[in-house]
Tab-separated table of C-alpha atoms in Angstrom:
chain	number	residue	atom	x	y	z
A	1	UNK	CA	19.258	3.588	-5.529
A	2	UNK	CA	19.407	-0.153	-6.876
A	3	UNK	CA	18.091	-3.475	-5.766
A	4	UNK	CA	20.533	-6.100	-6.730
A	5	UNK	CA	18.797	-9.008	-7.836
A	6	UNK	CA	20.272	-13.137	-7.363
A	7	UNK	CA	20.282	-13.079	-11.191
A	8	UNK	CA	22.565	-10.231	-11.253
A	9	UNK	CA	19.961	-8.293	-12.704
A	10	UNK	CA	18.690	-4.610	-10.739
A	11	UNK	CA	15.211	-2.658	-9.920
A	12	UNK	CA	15.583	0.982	-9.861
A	13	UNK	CA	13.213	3.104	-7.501
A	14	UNK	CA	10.877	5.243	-9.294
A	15	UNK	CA	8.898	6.321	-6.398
A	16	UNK	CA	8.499	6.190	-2.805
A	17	UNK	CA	5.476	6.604	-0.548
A	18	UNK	CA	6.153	7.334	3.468
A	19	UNK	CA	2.833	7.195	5.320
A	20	UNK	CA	1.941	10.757	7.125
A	21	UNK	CA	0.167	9.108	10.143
A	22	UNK	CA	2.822	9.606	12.658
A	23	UNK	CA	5.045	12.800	12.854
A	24	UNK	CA	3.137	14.229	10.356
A	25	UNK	CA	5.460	17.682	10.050
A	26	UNK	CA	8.806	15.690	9.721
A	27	UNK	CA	7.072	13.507	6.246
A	28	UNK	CA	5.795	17.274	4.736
A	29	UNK	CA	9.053	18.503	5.363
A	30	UNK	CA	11.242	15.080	3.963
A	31	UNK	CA	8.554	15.183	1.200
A	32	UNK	CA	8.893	18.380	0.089
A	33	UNK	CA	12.709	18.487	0.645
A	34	UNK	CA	13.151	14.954	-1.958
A	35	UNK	CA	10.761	16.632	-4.232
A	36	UNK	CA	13.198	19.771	-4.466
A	37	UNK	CA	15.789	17.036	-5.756
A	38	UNK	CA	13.431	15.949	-8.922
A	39	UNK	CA	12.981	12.528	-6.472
A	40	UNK	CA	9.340	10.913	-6.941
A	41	UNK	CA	8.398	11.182	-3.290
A	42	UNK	CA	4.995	11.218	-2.112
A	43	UNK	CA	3.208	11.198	1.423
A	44	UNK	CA	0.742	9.285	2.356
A	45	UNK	CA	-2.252	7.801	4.189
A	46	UNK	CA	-4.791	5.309	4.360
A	47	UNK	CA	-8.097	6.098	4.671
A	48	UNK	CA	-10.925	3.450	5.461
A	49	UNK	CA	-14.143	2.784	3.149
A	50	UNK	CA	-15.468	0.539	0.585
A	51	UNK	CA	-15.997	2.914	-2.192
A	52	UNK	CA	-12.693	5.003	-1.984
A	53	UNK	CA	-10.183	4.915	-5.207
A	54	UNK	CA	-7.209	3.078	-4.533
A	55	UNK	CA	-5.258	6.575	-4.611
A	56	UNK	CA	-6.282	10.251	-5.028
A	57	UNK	CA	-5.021	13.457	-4.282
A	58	UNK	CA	-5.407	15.267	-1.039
A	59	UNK	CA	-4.939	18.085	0.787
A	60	UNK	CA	-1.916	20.304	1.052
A	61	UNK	CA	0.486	18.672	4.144
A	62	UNK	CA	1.792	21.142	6.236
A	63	UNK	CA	1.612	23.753	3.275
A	64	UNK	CA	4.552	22.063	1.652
A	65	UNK	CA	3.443	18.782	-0.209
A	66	UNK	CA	0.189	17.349	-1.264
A	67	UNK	CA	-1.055	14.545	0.769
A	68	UNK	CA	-2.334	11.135	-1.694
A	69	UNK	CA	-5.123	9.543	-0.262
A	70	UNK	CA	-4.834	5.303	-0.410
A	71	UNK	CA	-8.576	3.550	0.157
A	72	UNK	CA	-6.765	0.565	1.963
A	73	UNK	CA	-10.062	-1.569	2.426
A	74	UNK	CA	-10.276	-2.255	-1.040
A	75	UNK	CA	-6.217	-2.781	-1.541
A	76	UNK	CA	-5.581	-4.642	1.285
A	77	UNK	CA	-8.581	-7.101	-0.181
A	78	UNK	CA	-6.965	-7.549	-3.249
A	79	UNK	CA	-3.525	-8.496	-1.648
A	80	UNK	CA	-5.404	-11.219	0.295
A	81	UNK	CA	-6.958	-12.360	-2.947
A	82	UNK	CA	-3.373	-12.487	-4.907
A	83	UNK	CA	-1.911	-13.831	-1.444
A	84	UNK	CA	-4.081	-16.483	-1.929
A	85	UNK	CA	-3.613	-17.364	-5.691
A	86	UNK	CA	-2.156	-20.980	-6.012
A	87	UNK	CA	-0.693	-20.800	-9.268
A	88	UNK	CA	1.103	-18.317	-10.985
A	89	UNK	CA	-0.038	-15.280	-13.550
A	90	UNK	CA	-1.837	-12.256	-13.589
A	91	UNK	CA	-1.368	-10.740	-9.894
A	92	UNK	CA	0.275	-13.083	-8.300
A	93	UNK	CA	2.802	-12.010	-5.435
A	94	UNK	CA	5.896	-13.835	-5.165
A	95	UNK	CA	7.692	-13.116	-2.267
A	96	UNK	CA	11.898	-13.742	-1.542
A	97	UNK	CA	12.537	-16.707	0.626
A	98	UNK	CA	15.074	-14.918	2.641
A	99	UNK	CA	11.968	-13.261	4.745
A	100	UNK	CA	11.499	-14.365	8.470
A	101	UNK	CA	8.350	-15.672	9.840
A	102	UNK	CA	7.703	-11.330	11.305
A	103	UNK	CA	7.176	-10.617	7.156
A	104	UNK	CA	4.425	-13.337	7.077
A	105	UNK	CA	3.025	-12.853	10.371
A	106	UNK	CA	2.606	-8.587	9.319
A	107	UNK	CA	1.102	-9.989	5.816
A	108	UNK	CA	-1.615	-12.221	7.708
A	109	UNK	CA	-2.317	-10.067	11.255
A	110	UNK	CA	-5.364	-8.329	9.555
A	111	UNK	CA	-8.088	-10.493	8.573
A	112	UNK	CA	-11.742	-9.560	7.559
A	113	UNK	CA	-14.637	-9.532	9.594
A	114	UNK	CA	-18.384	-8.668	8.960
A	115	UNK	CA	-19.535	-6.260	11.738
A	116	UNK	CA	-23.466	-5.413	11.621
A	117	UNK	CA	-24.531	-1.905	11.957
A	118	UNK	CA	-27.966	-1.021	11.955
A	119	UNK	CA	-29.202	-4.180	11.000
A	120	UNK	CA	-26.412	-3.739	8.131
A	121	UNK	CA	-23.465	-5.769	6.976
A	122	UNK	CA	-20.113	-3.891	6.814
A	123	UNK	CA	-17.174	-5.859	6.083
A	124	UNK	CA	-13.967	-4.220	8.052
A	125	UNK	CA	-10.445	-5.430	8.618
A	126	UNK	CA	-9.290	-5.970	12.305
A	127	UNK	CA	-6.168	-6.611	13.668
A	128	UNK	CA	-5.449	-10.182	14.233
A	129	UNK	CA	-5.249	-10.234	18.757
A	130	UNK	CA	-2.578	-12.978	18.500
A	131	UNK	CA	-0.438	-9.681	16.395
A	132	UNK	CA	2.881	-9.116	18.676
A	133	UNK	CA	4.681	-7.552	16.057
A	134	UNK	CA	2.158	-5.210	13.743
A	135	UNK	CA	0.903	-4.901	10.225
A	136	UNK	CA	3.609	-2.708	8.847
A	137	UNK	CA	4.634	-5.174	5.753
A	138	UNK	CA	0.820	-5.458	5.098
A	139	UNK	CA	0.378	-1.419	4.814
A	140	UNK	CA	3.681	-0.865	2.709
A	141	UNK	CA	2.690	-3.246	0.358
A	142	UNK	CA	-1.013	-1.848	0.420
A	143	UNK	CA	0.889	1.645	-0.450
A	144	UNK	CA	3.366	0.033	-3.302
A	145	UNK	CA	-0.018	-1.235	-4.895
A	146	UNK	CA	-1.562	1.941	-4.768
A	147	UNK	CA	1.928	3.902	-5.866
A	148	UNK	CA	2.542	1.398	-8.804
A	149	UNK	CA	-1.479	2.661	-9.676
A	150	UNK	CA	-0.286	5.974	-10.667
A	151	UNK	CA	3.754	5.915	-11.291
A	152	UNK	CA	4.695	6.254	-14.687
A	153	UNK	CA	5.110	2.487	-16.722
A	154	UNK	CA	8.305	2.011	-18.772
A	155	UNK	CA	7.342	0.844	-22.330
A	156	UNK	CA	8.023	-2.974	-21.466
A	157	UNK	CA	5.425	-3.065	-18.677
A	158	UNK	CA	1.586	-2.462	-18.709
A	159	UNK	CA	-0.648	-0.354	-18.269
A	160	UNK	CA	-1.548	0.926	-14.511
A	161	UNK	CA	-4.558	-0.429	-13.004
A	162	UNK	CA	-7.163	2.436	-12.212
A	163	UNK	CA	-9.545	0.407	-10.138
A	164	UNK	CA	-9.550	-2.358	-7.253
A	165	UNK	CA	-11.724	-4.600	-9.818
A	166	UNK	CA	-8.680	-4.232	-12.359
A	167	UNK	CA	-5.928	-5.503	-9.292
C-alpha cells in the first residue's frame, strides 16, 4: 500500500499500529493473522503515567501477538509542543490542508490540567467537554510517534528517537 503524494511522489507503509482497547480478541487475531504475511503489524495501547517509555513490549494478546505498550502522557505532550511550533524544523508537524475542521477539533479536544492529589501536583490530560466528535486523530498520531520510535529507518532518514526528551 502507497500514499500518492501532490508532487507525484509516494510513502510506503512500513508498519501499522491498531489500538487493542476495544474488541480486544478481533486485533490479536488481525495481528497475528498480518504478521503470518511478513506485514509489520503491531497492537496496541496506551497506558497513562509520567515516567512510562514512549513504547515497550507487553504481554502476550490473546496468546497470539505481543501487546506494545505506548506511555501517551508523555507523547501526547510532545505533539502539543510540535503543534505549537511557529516555524519550521526539527519536529515540526505539517499537516494537509484538505483536513476538515473534525481533524483539528480531535488534535485539540485533550488539553492539560494540573489535578492535586495529596497535597501533590499531577499534571493529566482531560477531555475537552465542548468534544462532540472524540480524540481519535490525537491517539493515532500519539501511536505513529511511538511506532516511528521503534520501526526500522531507511538510510536517508535518522535515527529513531528513544526518549520523550529526544521528540
Amino acid at each position: 500500500v502507497a500514499f500518492r503524494l501532490a508532487d507525484g511522489a509516494t510513502l510506503g507503509v512500513s508498519s501499522v499500529a491498531v489500538d487493542s482497547g476495544y474488541n480486544t480478541s478481533n486485533v490479536a487475531t488481525f495481528c497475528a493473522s498480518q504478521r503470518k504475511k511478513s506485514r509489520n503489524v503491531i497492537a496496541v495501547k496506551g497506558v497513562g503515567g509520567w515516567d512510562k517509555p514512549i513504547i515497550r513490549k507487553g504481554n502476550t494478546l490473546r496468546g497470539l501477538t505481543t501487546l506494545y505498550l505506548v506511555g501517551v502522557d508523555g507523547v501526547k505532550a510532545a505533539i502539543h509542543r510540535r503543534l505549537a511550533m511557529q516555524e519550521v524544523g526539527p519536529g515540526f508537524i505539517s499537516l494537509a490542508d484538505h483536513l476538515d475542521a473534525s481533524y483539528f477539533e480531535g488534535l485539540a479536544v485533550e488539553t492539560l490540567r494540573t489535578r492535586y492529589v495529596r497535597g501533590y501536583a499531577r499534571p493529566e490530560f482531560h477531555m475537552s467537554s465542548r468534544s462532540g466528535g472524540g480524540n481519535e486523530p490525537l491517539d493515532c498520531m500519539a501511536y505513529a510517534l511511538a511506532l516511528a520510535s521503534i520501526t526500522k529507518a531507511s538510510p536517508r532518514r535518522a535515527k529513531p528517537k528513544s526518549t520523550i526528551a529526544d521528540m
